[in-house]
Coordinates of N, CA, C and O in Angstrom, one line a residue:
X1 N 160.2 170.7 64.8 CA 159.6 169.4 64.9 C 158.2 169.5 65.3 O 157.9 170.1 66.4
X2 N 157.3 168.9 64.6 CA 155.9 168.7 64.9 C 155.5 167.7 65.9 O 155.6 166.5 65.7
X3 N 155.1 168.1 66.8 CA 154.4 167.2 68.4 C 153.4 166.3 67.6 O 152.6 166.6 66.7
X4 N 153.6 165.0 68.3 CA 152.4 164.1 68.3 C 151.1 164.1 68.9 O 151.3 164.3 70.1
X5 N 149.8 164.0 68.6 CA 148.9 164.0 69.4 C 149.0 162.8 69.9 O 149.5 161.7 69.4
X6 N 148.3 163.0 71.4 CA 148.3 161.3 71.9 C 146.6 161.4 72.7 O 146.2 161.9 73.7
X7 N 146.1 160.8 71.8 CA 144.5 160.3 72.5 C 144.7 159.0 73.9 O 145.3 157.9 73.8
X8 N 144.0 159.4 74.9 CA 144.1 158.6 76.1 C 143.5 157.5 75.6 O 142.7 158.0 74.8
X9 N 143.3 156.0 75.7 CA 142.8 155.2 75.6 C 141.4 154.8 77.0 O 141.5 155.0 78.2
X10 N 140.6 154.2 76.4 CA 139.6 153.8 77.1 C 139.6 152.9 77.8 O 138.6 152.7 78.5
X11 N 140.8 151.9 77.8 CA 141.1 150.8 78.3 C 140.5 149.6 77.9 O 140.8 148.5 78.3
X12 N 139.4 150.0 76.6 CA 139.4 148.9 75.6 C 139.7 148.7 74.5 O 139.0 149.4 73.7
X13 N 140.7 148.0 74.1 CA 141.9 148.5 72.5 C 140.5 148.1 71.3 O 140.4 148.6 70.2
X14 N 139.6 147.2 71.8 CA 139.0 147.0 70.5 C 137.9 148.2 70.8 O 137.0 148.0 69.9
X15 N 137.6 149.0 71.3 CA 136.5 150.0 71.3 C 137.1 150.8 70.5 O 136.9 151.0 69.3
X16 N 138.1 151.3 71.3 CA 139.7 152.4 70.8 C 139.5 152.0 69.3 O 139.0 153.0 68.8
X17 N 139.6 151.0 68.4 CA 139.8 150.6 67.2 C 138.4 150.3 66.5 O 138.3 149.6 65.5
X18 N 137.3 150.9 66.9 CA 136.0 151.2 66.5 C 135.3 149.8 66.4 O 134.5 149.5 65.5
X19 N 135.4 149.1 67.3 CA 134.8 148.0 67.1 C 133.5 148.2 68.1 O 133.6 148.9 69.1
X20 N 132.0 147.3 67.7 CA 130.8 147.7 68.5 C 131.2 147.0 70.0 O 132.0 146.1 70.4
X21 N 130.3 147.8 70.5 CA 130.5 146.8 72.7 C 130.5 145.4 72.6 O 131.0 144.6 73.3
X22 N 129.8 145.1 71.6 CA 129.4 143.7 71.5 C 130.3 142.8 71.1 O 130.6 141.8 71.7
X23 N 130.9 143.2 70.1 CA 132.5 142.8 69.6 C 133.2 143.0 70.5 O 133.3 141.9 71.1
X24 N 133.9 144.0 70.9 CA 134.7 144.0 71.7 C 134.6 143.8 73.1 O 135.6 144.1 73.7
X25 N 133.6 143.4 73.8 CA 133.5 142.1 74.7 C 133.8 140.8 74.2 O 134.5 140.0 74.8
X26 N 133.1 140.5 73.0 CA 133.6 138.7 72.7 C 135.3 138.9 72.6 O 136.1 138.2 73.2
X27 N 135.5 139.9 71.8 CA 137.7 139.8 71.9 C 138.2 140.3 72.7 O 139.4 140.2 72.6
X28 N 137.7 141.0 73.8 CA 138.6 140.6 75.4 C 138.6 139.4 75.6 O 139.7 138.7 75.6
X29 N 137.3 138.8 75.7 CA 137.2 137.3 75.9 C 138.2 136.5 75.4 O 139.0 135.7 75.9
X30 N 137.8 136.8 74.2 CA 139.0 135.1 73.4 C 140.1 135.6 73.6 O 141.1 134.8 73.7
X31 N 140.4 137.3 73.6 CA 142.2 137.1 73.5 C 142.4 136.9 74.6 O 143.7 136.7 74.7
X32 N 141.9 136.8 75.7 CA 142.1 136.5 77.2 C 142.4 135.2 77.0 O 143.6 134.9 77.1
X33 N 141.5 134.3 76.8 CA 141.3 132.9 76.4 C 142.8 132.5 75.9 O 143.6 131.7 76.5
X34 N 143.2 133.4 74.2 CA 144.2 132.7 73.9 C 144.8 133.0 74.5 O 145.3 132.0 75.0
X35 N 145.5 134.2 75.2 CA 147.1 134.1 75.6 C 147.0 132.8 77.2 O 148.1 132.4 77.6
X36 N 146.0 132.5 77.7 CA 146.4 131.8 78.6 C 146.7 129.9 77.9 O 147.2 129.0 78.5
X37 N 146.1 129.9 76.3 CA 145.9 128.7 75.7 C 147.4 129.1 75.4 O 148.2 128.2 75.6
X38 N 148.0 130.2 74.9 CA 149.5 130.3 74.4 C 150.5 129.9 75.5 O 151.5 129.2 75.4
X39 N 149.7 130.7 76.8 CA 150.9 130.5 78.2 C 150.9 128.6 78.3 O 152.0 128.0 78.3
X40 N 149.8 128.2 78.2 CA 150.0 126.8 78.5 C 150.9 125.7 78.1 O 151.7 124.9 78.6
X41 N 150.3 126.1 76.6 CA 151.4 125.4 75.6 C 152.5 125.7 75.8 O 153.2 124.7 76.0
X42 N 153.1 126.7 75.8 CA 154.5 127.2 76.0 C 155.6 127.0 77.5 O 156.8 127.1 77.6
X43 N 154.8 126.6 78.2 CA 155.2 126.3 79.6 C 155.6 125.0 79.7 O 156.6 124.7 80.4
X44 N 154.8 124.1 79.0 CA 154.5 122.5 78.6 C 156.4 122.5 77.8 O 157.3 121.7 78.1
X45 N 156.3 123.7 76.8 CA 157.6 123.4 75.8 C 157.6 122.1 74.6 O 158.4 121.3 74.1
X46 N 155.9 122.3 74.6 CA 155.4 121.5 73.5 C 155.9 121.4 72.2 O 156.2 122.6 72.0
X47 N 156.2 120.8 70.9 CA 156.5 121.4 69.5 C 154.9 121.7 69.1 O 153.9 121.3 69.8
X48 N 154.8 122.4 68.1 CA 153.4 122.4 67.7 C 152.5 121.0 66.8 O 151.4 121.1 66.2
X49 N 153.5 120.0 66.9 CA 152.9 119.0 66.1 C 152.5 118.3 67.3 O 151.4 117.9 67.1
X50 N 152.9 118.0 68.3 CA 152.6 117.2 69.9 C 151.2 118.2 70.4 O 150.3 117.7 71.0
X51 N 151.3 119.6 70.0 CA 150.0 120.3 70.8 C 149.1 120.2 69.9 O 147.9 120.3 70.2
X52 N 149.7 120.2 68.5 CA 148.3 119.5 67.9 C 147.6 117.9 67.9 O 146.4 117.6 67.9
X53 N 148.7 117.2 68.1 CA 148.1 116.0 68.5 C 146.9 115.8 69.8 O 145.7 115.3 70.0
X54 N 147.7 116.4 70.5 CA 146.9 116.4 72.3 C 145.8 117.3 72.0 O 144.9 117.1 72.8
X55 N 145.5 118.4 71.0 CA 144.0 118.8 70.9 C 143.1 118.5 69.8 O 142.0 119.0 69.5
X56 N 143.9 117.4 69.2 CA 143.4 116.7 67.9 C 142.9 118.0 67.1 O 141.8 118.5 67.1
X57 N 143.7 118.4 66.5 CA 143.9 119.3 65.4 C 145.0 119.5 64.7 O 146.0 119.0 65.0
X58 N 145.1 120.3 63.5 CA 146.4 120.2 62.7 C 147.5 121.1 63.0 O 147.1 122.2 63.5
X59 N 148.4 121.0 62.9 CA 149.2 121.7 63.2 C 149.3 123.3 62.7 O 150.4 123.8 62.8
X60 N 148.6 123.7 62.4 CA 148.6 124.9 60.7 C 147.4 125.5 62.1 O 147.3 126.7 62.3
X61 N 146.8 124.8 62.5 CA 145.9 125.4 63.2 C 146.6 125.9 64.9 O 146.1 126.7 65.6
X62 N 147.7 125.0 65.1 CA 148.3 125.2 66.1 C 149.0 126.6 66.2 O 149.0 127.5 67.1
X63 N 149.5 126.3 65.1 CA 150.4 127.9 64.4 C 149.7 128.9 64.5 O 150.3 129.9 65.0
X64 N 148.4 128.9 64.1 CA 147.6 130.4 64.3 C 147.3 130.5 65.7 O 147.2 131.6 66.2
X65 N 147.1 129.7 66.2 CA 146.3 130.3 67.6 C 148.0 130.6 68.2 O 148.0 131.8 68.6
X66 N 149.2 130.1 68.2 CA 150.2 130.7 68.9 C 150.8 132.1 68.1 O 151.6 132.9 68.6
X67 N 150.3 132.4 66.8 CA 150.4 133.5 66.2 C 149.6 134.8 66.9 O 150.1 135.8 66.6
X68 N 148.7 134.8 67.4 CA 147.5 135.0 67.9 C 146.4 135.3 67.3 O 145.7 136.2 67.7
X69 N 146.2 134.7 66.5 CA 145.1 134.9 65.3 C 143.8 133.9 65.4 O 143.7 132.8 64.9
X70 N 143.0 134.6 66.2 CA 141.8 134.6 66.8 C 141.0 134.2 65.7 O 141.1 133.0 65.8
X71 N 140.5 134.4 64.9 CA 139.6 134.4 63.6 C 139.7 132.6 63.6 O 140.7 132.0 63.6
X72 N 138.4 132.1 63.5 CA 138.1 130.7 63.5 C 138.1 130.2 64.4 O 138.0 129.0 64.3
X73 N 138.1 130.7 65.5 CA 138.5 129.9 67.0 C 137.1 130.5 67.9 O 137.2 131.7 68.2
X74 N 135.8 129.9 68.3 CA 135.3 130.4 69.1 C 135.8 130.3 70.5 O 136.8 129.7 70.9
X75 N 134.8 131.2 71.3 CA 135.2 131.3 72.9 C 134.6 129.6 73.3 O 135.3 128.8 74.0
X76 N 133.6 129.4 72.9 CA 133.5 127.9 72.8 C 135.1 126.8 73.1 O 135.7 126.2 74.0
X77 N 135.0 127.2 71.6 CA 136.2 126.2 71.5 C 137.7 126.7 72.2 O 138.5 125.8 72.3
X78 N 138.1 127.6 72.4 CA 139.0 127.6 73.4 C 139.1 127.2 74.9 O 140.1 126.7 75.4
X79 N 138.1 127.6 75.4 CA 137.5 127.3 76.7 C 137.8 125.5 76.6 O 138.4 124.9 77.5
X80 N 137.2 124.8 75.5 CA 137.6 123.2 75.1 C 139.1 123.0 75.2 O 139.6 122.3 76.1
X81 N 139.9 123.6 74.2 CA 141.0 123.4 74.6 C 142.1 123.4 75.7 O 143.1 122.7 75.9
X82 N 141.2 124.6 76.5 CA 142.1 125.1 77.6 C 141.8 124.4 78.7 O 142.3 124.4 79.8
X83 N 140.9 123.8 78.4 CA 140.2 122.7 79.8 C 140.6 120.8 79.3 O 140.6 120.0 80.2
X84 N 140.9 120.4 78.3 CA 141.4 119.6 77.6 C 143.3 119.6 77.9 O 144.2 118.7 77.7
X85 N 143.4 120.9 78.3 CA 145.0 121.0 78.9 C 145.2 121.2 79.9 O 146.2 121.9 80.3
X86 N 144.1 120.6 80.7 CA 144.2 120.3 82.0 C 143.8 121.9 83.0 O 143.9 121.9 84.3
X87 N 143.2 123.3 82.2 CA 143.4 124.6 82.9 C 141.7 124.3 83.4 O 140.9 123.4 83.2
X88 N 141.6 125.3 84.1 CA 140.4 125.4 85.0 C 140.0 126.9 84.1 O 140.6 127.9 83.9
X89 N 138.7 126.5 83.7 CA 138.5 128.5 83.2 C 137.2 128.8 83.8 O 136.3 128.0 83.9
X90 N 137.1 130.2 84.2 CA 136.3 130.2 85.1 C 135.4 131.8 84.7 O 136.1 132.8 84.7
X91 N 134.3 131.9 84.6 CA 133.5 133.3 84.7 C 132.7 133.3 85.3 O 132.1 132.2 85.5
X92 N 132.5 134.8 86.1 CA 131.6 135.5 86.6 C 131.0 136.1 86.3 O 131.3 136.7 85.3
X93 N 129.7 136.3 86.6 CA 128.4 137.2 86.0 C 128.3 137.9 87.2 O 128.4 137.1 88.2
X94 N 128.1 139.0 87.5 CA 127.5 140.2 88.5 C 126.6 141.3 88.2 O 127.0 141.7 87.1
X95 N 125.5 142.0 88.5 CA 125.1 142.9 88.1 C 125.7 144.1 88.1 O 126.3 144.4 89.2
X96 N 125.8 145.1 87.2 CA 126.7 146.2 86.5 C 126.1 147.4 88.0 O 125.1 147.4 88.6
X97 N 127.1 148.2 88.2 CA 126.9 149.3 89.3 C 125.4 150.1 88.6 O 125.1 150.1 87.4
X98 N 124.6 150.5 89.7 CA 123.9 151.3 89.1 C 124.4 152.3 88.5 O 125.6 152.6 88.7
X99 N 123.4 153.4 87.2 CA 124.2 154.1 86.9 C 124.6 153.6 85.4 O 124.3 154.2 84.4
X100 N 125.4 152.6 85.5 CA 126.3 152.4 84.1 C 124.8 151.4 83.4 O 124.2 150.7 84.2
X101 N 124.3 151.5 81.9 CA 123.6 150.8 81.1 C 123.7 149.8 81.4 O 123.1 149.1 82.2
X102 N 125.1 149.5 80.5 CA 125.6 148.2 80.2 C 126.4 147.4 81.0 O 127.0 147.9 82.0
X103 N 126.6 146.3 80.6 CA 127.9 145.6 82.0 C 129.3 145.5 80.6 O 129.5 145.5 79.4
X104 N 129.7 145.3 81.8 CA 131.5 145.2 81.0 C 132.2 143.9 81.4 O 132.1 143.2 82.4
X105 N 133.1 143.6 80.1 CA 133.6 142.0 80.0 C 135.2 142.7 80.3 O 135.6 143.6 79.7
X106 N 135.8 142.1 81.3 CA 136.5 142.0 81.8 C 137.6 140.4 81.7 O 137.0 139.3 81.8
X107 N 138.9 140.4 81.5 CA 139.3 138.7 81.4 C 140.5 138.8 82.7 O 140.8 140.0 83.1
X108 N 141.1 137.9 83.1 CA 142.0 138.0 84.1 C 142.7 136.6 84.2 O 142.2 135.6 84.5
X109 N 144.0 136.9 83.9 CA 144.2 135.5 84.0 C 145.1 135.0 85.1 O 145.9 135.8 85.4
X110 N 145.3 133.7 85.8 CA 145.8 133.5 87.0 C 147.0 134.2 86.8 O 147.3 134.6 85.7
X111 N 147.9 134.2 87.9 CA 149.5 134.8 87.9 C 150.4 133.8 87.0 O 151.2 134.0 86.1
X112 N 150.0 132.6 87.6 CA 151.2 132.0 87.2 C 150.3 130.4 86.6 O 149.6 129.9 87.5
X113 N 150.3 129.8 85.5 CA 149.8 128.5 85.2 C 151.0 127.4 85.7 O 152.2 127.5 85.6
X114 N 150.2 126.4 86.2 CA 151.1 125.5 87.0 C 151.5 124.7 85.5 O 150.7 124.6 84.6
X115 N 152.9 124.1 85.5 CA 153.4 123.6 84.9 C 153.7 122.3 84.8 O 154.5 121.9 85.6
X116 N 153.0 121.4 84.0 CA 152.8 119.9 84.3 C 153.8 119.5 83.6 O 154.7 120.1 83.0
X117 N 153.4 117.7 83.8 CA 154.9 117.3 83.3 C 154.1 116.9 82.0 O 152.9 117.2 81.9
X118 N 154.8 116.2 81.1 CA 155.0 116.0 79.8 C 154.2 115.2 79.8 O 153.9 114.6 78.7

């Protein structure tokens, strides 16, 4: 039986997947963005035709962002949504340790989203 190689990851899947710094800071970002826009909805126990109504969009569009299919959705506009559903979103800017060039995007999302009523 032939062993697998296993490369350690860098702790950024879109670096790991050859994407530039630049890129793969904006999609920490949004996928951070969406899964807290997915946690929301799904907490609510929304259909996707009521969570497209409440963000005035169509439902087809509802479907992708709970697919997680990022493509068409800026950090813009999720940040709109996610604050439109009542979430608080919040960033930090700090200067990078000496030493490192560049700064790094980082997403973090609360433990638990409070669950409103209907």
């Amino acid at each position: 039986m032939k062993r697998a190689t296993v490369t350690k990851g860098s702790g950024n899947i879109f670096r790991d997947l050859g994407f530039s710094e630049e890129k793969s800071a904006e999609l920490i970002l949004k996928s951070s963005l969406l899964q807290a826009l997915q946690d929301t909805i799904r907490s609510r126990a929304w259909k996707q035709v009521e969570t497209a109504a409440r963000l005035g969009i169509d439902q087809a569009k509802v479907s992708k962002l709970l697919a997680g299919q990022m493509a068409g959705f800026s950090v813009e506009r999720l940040v709109h949504f996610l604050s439109f559903l009542g979430q608080d979103v919040e960033v930090t800017v700090r200067q990078a340790p000496r030493g490192r060039r560049y700064g790094t995007v980082r997403s973090k999302l609360a433990k638990q989203l409070v669950k409103t009523p209907r």
